[in-house]
mmCIF file of N, CA and C in Angstrom:
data_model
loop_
_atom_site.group_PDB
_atom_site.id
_atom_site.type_symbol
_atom_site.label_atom_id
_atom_site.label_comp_id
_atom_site.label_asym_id
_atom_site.label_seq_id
_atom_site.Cartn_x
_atom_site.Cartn_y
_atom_site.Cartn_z
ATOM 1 N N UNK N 294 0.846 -1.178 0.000
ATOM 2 C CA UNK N 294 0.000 0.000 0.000
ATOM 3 C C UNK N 294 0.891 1.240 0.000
ATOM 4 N N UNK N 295 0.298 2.062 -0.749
ATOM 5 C CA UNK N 295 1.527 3.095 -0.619
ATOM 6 C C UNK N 295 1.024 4.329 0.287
ATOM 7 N N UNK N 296 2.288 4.809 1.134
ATOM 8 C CA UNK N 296 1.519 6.120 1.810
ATOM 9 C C UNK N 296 1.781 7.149 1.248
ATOM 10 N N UNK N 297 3.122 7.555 0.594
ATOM 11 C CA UNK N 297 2.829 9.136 -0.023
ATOM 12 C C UNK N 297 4.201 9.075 -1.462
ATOM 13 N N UNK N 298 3.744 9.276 -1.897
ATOM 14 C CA UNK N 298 5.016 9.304 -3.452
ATOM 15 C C UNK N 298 5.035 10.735 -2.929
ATOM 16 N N UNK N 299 6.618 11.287 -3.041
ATOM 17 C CA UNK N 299 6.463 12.713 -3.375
ATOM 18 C C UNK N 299 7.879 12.551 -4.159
ATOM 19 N N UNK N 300 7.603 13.423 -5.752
ATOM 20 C CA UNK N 300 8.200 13.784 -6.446
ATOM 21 C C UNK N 300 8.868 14.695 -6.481
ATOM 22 N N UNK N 301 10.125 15.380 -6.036
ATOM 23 C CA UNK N 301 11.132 16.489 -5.954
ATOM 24 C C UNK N 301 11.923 16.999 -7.077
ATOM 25 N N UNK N 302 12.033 18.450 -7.353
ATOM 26 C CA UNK N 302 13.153 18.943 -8.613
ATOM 27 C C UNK N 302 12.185 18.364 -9.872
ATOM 28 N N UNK N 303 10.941 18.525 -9.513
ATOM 29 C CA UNK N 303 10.351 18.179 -10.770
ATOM 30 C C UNK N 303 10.132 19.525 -11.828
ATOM 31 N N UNK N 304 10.381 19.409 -12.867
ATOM 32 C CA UNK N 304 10.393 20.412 -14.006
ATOM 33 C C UNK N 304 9.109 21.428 -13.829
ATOM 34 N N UNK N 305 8.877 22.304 -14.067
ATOM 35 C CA UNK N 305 7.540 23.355 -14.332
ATOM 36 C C UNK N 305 6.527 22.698 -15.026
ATOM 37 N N UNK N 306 6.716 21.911 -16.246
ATOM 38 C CA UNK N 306 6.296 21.381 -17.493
ATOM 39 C C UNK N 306 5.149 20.075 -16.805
ATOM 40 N N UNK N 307 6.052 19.609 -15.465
ATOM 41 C CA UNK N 307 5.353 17.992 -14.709
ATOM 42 C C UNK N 307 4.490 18.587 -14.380
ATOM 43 N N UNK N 308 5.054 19.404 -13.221
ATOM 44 C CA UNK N 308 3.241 20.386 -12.819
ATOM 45 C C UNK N 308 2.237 20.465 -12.850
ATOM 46 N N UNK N 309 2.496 21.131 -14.190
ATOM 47 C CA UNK N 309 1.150 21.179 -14.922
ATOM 48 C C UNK N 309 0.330 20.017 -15.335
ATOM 49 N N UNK N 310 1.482 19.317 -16.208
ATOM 50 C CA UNK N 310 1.139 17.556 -16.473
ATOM 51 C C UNK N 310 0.472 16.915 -15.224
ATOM 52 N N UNK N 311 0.974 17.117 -14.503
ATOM 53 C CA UNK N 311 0.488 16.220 -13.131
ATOM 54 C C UNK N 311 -0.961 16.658 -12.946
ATOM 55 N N UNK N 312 -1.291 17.922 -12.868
ATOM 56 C CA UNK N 312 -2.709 18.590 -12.364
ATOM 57 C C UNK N 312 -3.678 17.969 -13.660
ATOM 58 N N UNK N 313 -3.186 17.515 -15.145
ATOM 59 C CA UNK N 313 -4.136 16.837 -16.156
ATOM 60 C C UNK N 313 -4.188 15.605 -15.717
ATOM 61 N N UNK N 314 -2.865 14.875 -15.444
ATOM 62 C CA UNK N 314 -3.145 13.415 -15.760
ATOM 63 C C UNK N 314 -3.495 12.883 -13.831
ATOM 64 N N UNK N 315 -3.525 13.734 -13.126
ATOM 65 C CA UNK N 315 -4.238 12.904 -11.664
ATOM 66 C C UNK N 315 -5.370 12.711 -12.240
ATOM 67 N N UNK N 316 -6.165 13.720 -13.024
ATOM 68 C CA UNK N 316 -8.097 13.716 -13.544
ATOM 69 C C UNK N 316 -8.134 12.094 -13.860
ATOM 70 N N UNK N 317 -7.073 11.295 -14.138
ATOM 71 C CA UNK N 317 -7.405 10.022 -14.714
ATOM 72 C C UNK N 317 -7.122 8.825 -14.249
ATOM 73 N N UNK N 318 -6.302 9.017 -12.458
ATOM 74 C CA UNK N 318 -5.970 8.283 -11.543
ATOM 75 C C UNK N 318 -7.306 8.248 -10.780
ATOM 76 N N UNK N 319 -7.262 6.855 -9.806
ATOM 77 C CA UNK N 319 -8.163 6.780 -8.443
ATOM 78 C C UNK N 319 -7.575 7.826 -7.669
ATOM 79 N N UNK N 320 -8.470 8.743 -7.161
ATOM 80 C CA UNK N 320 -8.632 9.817 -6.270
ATOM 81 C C UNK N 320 -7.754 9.377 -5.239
ATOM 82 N N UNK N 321 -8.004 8.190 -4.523
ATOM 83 C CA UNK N 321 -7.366 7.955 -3.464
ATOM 84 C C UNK N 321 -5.540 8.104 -3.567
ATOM 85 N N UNK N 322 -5.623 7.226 -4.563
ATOM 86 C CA UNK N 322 -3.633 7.320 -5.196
ATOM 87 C C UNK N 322 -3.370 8.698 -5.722
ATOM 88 N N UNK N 323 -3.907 9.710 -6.067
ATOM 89 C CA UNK N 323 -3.752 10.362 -6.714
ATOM 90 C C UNK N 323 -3.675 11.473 -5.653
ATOM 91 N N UNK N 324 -4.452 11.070 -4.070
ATOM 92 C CA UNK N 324 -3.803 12.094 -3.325
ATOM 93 C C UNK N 324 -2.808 11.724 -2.418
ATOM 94 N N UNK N 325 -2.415 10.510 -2.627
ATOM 95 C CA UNK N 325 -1.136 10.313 -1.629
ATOM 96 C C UNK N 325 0.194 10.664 -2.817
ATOM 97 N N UNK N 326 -0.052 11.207 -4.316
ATOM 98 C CA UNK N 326 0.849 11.752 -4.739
ATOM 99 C C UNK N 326 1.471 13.115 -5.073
ATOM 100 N N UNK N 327 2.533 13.816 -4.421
ATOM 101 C CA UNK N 327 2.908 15.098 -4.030
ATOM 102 C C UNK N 327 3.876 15.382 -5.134
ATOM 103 N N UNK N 328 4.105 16.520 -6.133
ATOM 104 C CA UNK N 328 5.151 16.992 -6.769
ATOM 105 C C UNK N 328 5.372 18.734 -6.744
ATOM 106 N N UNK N 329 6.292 18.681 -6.226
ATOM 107 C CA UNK N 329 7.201 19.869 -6.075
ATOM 108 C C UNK N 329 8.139 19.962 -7.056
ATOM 109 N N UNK N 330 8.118 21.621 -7.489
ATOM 110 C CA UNK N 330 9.322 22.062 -8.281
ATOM 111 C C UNK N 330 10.279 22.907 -7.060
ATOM 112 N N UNK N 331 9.567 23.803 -6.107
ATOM 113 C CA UNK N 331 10.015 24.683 -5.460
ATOM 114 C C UNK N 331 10.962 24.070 -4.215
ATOM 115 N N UNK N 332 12.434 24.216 -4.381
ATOM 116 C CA UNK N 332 13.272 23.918 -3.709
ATOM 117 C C UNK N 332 12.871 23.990 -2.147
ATOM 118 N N UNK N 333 12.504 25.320 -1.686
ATOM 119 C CA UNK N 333 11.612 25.840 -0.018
ATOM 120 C C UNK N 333 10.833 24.592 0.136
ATOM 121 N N UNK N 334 9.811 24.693 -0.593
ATOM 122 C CA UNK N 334 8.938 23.783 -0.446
ATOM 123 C C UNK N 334 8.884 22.636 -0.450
ATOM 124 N N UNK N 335 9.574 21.560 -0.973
ATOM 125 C CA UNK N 335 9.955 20.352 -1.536
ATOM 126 C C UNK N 335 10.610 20.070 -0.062
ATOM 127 N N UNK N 336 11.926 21.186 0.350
ATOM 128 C CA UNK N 336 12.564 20.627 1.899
ATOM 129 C C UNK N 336 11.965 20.455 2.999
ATOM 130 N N UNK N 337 11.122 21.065 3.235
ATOM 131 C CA UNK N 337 9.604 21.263 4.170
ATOM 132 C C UNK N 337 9.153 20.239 4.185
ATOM 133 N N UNK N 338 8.661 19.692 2.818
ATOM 134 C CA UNK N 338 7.573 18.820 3.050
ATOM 135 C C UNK N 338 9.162 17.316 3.362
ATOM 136 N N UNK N 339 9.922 16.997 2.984
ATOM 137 C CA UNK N 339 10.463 15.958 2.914
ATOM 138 C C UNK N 339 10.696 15.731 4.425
ATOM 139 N N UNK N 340 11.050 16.662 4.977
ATOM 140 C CA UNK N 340 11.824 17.285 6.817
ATOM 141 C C UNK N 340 10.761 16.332 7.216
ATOM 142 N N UNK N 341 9.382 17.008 6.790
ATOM 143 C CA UNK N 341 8.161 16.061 7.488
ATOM 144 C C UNK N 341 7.953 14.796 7.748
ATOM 145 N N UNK N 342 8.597 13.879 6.686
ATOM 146 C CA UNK N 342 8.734 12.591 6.404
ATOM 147 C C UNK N 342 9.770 12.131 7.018
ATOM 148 N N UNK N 343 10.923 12.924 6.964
ATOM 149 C CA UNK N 343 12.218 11.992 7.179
ATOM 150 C C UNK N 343 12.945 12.464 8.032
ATOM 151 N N UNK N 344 13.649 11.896 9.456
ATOM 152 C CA UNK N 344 14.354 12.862 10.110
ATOM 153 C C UNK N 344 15.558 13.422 9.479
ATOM 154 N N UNK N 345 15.540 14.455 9.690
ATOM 155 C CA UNK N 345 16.975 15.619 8.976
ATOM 156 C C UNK N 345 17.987 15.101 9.209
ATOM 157 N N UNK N 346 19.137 14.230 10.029
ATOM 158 C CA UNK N 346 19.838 13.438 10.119
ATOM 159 C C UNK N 346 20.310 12.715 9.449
ATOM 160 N N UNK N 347 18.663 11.685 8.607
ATOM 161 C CA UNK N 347 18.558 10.592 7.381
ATOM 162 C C UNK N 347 18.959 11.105 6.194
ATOM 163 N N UNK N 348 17.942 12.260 6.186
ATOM 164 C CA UNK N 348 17.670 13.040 4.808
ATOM 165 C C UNK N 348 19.388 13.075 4.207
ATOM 166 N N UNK N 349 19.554 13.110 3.227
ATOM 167 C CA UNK N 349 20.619 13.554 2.257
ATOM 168 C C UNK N 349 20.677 15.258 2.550
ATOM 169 N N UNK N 350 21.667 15.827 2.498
ATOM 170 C CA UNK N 350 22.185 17.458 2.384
ATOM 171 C C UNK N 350 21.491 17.863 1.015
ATOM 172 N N UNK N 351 21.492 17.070 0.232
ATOM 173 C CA UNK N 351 21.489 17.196 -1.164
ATOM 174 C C UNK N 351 19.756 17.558 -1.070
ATOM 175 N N UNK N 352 19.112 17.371 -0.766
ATOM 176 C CA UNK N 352 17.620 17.644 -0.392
ATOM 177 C C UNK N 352 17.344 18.414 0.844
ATOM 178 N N UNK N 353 18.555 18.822 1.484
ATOM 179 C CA UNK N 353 17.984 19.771 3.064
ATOM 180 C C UNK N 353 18.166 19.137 3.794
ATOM 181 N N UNK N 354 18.668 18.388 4.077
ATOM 182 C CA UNK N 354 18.945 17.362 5.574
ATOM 183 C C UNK N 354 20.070 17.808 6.037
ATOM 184 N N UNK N 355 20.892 17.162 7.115
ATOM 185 C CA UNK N 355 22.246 17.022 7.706
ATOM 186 C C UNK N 355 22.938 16.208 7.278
ATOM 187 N N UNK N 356 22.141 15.180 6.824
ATOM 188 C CA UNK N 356 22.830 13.666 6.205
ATOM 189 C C UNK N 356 24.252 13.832 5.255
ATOM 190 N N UNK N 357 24.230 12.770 5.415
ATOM 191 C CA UNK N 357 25.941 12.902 3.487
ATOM 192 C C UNK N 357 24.934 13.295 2.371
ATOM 193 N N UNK N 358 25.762 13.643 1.638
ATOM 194 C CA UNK N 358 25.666 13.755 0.529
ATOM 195 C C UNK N 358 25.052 12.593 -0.097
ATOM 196 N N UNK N 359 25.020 12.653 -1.672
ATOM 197 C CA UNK N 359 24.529 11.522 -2.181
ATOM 198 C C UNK N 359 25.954 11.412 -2.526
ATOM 199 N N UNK N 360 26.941 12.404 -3.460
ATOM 200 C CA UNK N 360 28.154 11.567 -3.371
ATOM 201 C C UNK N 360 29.243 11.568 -2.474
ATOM 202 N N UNK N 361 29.007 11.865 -1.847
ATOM 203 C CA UNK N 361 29.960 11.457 -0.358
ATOM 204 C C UNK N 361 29.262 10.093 0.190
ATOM 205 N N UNK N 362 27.971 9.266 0.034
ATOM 206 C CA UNK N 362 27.693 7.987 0.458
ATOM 207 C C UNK N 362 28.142 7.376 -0.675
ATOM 208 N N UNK N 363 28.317 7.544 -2.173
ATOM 209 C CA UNK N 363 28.730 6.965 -3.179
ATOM 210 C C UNK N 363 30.227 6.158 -2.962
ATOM 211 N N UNK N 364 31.321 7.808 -2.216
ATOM 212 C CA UNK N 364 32.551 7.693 -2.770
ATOM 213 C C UNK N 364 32.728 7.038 -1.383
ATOM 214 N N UNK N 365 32.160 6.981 0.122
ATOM 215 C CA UNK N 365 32.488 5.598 1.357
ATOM 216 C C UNK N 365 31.988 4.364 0.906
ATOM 217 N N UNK N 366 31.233 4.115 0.076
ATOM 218 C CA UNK N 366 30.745 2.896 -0.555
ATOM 219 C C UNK N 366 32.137 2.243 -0.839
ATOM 220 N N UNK N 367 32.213 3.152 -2.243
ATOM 221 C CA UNK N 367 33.737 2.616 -2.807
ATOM 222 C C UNK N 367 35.155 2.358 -2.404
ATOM 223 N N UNK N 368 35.226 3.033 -1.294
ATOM 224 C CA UNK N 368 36.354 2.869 -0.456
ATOM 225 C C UNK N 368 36.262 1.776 0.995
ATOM 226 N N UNK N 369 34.799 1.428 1.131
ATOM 227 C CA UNK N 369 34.553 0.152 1.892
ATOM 228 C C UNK N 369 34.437 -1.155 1.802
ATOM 229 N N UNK N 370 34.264 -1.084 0.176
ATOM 230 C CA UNK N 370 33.829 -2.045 -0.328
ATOM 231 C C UNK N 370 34.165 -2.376 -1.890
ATOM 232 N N UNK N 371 35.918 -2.181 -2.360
ATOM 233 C CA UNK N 371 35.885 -1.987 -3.564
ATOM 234 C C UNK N 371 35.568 -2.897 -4.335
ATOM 235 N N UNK N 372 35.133 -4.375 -4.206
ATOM 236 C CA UNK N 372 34.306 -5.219 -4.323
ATOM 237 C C UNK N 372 32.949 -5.324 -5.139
ATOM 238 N N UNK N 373 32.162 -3.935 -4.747
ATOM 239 C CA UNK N 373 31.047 -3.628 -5.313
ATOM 240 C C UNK N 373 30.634 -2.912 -5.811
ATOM 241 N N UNK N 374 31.670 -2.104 -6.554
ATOM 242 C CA UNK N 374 31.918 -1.122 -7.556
ATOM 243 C C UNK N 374 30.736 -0.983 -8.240
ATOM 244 N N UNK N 375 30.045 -0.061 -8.412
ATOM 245 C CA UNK N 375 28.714 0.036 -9.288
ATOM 246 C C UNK N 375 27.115 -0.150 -9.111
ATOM 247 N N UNK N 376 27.337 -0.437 -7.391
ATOM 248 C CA UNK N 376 26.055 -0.604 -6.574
ATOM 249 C C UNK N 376 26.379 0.186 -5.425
ATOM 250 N N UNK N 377 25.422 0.193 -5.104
ATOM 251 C CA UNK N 377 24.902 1.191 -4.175
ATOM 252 C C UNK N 377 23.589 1.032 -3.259
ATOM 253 N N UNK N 378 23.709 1.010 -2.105
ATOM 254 C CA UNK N 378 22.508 0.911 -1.399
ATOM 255 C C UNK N 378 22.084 1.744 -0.162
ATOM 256 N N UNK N 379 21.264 2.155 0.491
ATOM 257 C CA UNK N 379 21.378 3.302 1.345
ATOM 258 C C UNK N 379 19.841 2.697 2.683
ATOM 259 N N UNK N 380 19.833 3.363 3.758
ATOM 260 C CA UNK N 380 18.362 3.278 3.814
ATOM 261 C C UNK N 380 18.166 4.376 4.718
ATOM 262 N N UNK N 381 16.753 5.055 5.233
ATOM 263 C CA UNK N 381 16.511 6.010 5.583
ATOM 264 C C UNK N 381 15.657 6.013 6.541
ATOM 265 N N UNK N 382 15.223 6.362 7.870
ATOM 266 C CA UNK N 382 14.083 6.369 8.531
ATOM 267 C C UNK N 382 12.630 7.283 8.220
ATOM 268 N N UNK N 383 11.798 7.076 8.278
ATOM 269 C CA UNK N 383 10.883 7.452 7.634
ATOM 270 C C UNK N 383 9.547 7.733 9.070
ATOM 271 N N UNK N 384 9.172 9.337 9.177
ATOM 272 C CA UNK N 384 8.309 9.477 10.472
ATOM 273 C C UNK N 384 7.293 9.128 10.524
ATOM 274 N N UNK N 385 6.618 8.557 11.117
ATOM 275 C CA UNK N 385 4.924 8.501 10.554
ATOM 276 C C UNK N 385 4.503 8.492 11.958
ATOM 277 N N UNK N 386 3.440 9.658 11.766
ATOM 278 C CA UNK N 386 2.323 10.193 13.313
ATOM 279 C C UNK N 386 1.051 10.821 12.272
ATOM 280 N N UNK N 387 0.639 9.168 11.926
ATOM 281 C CA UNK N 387 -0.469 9.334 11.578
ATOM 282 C C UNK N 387 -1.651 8.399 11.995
ATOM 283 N N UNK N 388 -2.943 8.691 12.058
ATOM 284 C CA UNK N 388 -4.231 7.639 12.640
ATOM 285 C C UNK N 388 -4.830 6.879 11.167
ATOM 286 N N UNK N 389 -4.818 5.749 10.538
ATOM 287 C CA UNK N 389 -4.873 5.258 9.884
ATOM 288 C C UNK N 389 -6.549 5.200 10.113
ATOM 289 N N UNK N 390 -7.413 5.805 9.191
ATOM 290 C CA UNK N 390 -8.888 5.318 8.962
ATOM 291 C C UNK N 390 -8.983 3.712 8.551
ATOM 292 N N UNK N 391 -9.296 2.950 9.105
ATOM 293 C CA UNK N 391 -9.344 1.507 8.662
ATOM 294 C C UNK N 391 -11.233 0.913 7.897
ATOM 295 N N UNK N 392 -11.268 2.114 7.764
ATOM 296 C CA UNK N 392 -12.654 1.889 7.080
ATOM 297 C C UNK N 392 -12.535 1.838 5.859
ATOM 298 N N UNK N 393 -13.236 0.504 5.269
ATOM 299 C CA UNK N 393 -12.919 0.040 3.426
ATOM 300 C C UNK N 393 -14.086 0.434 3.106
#
């Protein structure tokens, strides 16, 4: 089940696209999906989701970088040159309606 897609650094052009083509998604999926172009805004909403710690710098967090986790990968593990794996904590303080 998914709880929230949010799309970041998305172009001006998606935007708009996005506000036509939700008209043709289930309502329900279509509001657990979020796209931001606006840098302010996009960090806000992610902070919400993810503790700032997790988050990547590269999106507003405290976290590493994306390539500063790339380039300790490679130097931990030169073994696995060309993969990459990461994981993130994710907040949730929400009351789940369990009504179908």
């Amino acid at each position: 089940t998914l709880h929230c897609l949010v799309i970041v650094n998305a172009p001006g052009f998606f935007s708009f696209a996005w506000k036509l083509i939700k008209k043709f998604i289930d309502p329900r999926t279509a509001s657990k999906i979020e796209v931001y172009s606006s840098e302010k805004v996009q960090t806000k909403r992610l902070l919400e989701l993810i503790d700032g710690e997790q988050l990547s710098s590269d999106y507003g967090g405290t976290g590493p970088s994306q390539h500063e986790l790339l380039q300790r990968q490679a130097r931990t593990t030169p073994e696995s040159r060309g993969s990459f794996s990461a994981s993130m904590s994710i907040k949730f303080s929400m009351e789940l309606p369990w009504a179908w």
